[in-house]
Tab-separated table of C-alpha atoms and ligand atoms in Angstrom:
chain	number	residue	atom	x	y	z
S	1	UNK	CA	-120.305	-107.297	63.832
S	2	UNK	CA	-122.023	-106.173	67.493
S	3	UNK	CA	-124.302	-109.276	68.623
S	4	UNK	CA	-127.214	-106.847	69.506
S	5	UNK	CA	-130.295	-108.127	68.283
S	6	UNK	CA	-132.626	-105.969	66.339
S	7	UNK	CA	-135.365	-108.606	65.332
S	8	UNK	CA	-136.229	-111.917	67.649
S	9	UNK	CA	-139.006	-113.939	66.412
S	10	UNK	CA	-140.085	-117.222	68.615
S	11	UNK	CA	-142.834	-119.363	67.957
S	12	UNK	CA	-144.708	-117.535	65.619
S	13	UNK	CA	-147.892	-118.991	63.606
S	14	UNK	CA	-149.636	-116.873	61.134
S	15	UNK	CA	-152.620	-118.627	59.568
S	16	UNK	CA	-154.924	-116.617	56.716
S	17	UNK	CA	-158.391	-118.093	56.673
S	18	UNK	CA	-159.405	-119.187	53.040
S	19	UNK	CA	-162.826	-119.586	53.046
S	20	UNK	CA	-164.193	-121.955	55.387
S	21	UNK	CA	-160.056	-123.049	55.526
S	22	UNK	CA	-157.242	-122.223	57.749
S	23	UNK	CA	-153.977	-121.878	55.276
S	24	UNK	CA	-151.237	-122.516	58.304
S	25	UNK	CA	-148.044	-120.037	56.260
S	26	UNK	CA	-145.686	-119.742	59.117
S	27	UNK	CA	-145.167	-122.854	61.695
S	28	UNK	CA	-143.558	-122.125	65.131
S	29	UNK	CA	-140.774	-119.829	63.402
S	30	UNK	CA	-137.731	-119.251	65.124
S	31	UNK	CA	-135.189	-116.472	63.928
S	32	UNK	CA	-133.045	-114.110	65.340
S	33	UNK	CA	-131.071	-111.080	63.690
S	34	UNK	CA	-128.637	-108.738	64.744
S	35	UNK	CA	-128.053	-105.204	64.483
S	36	UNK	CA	-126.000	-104.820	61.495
S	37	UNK	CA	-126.736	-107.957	59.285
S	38	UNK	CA	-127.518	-108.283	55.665
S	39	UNK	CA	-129.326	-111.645	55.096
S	40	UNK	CA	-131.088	-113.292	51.732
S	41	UNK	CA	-134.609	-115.095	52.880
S	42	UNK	CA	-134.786	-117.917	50.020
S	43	UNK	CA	-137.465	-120.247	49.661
S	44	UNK	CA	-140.073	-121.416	47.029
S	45	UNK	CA	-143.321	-119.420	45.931
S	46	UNK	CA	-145.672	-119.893	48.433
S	47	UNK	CA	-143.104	-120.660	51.306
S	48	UNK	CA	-144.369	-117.821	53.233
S	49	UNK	CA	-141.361	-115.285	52.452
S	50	UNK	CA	-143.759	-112.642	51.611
S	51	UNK	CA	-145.985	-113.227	54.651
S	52	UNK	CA	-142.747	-113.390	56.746
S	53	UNK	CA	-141.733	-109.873	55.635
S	54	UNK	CA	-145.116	-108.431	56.469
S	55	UNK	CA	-144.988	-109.348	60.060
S	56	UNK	CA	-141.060	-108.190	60.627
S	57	UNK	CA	-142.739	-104.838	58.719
S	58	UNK	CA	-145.771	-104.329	61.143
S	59	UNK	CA	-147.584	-104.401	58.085
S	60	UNK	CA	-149.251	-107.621	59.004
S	61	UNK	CA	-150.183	-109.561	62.579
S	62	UNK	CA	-148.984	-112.830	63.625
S	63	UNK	CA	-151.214	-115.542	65.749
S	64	UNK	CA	-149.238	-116.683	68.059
S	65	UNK	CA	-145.491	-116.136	69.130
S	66	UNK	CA	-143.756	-113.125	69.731
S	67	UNK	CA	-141.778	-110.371	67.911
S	68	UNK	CA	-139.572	-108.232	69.470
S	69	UNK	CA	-138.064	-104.972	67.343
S	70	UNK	CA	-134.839	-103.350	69.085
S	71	UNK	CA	-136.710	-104.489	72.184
S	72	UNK	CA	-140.351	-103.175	71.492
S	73	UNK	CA	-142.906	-105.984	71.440
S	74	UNK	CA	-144.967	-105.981	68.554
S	75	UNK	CA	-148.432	-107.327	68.315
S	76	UNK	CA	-151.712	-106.132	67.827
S	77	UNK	CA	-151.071	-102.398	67.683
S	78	UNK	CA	-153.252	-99.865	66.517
S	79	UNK	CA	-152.778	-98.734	63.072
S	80	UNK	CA	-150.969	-95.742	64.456
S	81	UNK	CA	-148.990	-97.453	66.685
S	82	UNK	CA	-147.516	-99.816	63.655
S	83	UNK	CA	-147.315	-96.514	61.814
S	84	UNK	CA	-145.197	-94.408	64.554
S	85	UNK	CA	-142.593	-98.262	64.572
S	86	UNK	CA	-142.315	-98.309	60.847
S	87	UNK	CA	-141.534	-94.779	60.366
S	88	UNK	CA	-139.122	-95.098	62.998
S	89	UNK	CA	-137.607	-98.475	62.137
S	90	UNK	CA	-138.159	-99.923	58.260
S	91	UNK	CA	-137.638	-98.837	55.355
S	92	UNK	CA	-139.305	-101.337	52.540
S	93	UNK	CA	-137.883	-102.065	48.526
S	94	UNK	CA	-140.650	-104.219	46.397
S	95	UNK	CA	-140.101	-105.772	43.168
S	96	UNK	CA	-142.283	-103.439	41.261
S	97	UNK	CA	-141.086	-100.425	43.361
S	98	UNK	CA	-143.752	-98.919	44.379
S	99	UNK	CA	-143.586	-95.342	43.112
S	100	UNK	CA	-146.183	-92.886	42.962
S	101	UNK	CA	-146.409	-92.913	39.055
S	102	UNK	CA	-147.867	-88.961	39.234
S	103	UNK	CA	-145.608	-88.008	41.647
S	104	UNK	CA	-142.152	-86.709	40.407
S	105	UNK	CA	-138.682	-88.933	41.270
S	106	UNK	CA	-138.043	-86.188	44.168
S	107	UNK	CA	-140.955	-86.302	45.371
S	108	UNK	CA	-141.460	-89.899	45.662
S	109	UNK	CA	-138.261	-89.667	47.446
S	110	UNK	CA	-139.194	-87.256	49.663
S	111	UNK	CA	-143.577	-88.824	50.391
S	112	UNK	CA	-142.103	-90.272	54.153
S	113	UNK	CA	-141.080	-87.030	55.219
S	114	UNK	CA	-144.664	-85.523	54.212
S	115	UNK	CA	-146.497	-88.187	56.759
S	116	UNK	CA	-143.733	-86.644	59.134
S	117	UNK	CA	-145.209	-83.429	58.430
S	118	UNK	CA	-141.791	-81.467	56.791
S	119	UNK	CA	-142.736	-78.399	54.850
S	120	UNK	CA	-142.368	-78.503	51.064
S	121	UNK	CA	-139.147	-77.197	50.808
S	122	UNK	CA	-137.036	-79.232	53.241
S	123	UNK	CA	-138.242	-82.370	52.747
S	124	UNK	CA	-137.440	-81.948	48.665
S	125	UNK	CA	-133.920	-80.348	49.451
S	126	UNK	CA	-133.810	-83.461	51.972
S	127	UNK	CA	-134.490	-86.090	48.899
S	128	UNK	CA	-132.505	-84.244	46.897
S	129	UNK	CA	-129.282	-85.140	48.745
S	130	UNK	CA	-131.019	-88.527	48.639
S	131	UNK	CA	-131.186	-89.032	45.209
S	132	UNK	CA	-127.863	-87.541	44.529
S	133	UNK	CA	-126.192	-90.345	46.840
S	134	UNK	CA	-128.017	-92.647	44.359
S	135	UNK	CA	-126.148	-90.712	41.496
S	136	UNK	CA	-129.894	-89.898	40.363
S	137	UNK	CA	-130.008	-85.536	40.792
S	138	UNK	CA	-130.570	-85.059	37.094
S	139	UNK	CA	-133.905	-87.055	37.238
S	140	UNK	CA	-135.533	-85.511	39.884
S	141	UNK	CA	-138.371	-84.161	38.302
S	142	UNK	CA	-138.779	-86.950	36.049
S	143	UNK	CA	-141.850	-88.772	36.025
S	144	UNK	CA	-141.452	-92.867	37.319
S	145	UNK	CA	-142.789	-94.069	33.389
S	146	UNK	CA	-139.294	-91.787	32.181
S	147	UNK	CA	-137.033	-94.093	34.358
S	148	UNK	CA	-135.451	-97.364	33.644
S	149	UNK	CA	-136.165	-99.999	36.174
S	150	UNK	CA	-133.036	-99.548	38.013
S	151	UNK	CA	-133.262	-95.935	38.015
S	152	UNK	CA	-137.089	-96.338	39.588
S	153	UNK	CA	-135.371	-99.367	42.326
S	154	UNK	CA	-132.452	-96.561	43.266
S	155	UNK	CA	-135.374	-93.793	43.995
S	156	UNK	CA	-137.488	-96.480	45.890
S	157	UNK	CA	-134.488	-97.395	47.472
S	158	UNK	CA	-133.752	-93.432	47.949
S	159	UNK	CA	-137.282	-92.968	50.051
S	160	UNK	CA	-136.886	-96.193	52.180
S	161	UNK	CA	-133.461	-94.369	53.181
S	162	UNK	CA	-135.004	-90.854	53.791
S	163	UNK	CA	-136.582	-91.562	57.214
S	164	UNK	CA	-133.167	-92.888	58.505
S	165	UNK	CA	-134.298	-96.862	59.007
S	166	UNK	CA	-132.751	-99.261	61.043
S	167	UNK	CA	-133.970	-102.361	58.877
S	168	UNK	CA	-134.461	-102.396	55.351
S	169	UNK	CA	-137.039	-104.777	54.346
S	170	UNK	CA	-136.303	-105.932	50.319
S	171	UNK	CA	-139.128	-108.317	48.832
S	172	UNK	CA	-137.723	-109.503	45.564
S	173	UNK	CA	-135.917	-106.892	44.690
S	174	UNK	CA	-134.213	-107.366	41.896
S	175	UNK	CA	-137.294	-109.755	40.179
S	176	UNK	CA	-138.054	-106.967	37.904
S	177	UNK	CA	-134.545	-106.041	37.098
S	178	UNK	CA	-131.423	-107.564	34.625
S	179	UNK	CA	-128.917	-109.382	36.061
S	180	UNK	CA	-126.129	-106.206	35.288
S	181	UNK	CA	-129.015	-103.811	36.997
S	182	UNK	CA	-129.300	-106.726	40.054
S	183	UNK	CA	-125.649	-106.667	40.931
S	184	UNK	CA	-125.619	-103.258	40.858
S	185	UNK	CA	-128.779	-102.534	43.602
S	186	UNK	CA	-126.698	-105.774	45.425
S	187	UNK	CA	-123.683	-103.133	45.741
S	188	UNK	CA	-125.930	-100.155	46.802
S	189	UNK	CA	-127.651	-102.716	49.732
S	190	UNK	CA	-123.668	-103.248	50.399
S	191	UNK	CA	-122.733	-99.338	51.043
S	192	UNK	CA	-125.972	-98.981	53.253
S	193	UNK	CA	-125.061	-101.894	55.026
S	194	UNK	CA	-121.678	-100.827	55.122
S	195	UNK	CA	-123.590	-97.743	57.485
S	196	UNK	CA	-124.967	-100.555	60.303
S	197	UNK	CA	-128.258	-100.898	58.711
S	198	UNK	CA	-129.225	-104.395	58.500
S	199	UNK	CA	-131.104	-105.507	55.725
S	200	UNK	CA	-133.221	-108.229	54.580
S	201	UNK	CA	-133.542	-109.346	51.158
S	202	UNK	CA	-136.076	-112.076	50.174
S	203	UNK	CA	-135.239	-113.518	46.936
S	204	UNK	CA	-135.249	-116.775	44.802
S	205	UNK	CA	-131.897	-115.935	43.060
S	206	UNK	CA	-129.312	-117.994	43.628
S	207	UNK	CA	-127.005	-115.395	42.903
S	208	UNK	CA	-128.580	-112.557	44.748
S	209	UNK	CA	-128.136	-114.697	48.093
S	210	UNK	CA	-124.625	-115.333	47.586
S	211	UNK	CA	-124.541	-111.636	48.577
S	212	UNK	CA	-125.229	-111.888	51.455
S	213	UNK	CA	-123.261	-113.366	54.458
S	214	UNK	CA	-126.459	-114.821	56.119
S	215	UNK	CA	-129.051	-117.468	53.627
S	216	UNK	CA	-132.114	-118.508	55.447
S	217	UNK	CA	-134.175	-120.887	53.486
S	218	UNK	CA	-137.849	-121.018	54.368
S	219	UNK	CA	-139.877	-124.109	53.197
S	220	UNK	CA	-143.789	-124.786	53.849
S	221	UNK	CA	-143.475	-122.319	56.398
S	222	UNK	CA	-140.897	-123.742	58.607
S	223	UNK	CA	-137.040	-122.667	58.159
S	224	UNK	CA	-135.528	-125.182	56.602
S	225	UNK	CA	-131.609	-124.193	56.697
S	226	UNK	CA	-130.170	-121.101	58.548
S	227	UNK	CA	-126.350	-120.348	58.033
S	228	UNK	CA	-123.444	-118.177	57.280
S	229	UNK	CA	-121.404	-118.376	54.211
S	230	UNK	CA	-117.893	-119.106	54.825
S	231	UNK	CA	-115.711	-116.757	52.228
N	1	ADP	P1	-144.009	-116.318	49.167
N	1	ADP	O1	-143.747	-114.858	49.354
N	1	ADP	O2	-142.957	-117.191	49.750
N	1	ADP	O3	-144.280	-116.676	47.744
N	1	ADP	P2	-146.431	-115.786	50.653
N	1	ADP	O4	-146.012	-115.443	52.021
N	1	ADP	O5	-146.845	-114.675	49.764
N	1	ADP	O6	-145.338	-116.696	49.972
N	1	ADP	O7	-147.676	-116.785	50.726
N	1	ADP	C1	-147.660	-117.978	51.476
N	1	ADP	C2	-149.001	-118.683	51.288
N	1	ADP	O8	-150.038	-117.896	51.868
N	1	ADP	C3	-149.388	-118.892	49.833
N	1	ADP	O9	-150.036	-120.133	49.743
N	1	ADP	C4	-150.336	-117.746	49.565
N	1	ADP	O10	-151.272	-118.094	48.577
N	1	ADP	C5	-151.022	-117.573	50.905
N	1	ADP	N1	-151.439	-116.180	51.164
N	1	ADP	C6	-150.629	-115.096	51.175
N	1	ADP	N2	-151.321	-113.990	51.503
N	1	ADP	C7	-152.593	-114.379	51.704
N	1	ADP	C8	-153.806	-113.704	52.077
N	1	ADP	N3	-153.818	-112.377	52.318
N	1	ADP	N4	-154.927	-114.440	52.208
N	1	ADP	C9	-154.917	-115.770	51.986
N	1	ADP	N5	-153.830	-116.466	51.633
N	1	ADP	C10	-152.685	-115.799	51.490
N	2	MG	MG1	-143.578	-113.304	47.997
């Protein structure tokens, strides 16, 4: 593995304000990850995981602290700014996948390429090669309530591919999934890892972060443990 960072994060705080209360989620976090890593973010409910993922997705700002993506500094940015670094940079998996339920399996596949403004017809011959590297061709034009959870976490996985990503974000997963389904999204973050993308997957499985090389364990908002399994 190249030592080339993709994602530095030092010192950040990220408070939400509850009321008349500040909620202080992430303490003076410290984390560094290179270009081609896969790493499991474990921790308990309310550890901040979630609210962790946000800010390394420009989906949310930090306080305080800085956060660097392949060099770019990231804070504060307009909406469109954030917009133009996460189509160029992320591509996000959520436990409850996310798919347009009146929008067709292709076309799901293909919604990143319609912000990018592709006509029609490439952008659904585009997720069609997509969906056929997920072994999913046959269900293009099925509709997300015809598809079997792991079918819907392949085509979610499918669009967070389509705009070419560096980072793939992945919170929980596999939490709506079997453990057979589970392992078998684990081997399909495996072959797109096996590409250079790194990927981040938080989880509370056990056996979902013995996956991964790299097991960060965040607790009350501070990171806890940080290593890499020895196999
Ligand atoms: P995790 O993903 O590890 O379960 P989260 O990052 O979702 O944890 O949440 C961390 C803490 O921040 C929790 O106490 C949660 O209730 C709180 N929290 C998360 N999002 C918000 C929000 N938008 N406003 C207020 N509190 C929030
Ligand atoms: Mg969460």
């Amino acid at each position: 593995m190249n030592n080339v960072p993709i994602i530095t994060i030092s010192e950040v705080n990220k408070s939400y304000e509850v009321g008349n209360n500040k909620l202080h989620v992430l303490k003076g976090l410290n984390l560094t990850i290179n270009e081609g890593e896969m790493i499991s973010i474990m921790g308990a409910s309310g550890s901040g995981k979630s609210t962790l993922l946000n800010i390394l997705g420009i989906l949310d700002n930090y306080d305080s602290g800085a956060y660097h993506l392949n060099n770019t500094f990231i804070q504060n940015l307009s909406e469109k700014k954030a917009a133009y670094y996460r189509n160029q940079y992320i591509g996000f998996v959520f436990q409850s996948f996310n798919l347009i339920s009146f929008k067709n399996a292709m076309e799901n596949v293909a919604l990143p390429l319609y912000y990018q403004k592709v006509s029609r017809r490439k952008r659904n011959a585009i997720a069609m090669e997509y969906l056929d590297k997920m072994g999913l061709k046959d269900w293009a034009t099925h509709m997300p309530n015809e598809l079997s959870g792991g079918q819907k976490q392949r085509i979610a996985i499918a669009r967070a591919m389509i705009s070419k990503p560096k980072v793939i974000l992945a919170d929980e997963p596999t939490g709506a999934l079997d453990s057979k389904t589970s392992l078998e999204v684990m081997d399909i973050f495996d072959e797109i890892n096996a590409q250079g993308i790194t990927i981040i997957i938080v989880t509370h499985e056990r056996d979902i972060a013995e996956r991964t090389k790299r097991i960060i364990h965040l607790k009350d908002g501070v990171i806890e443990q940080d290593y890499y399994k020895l196999n």
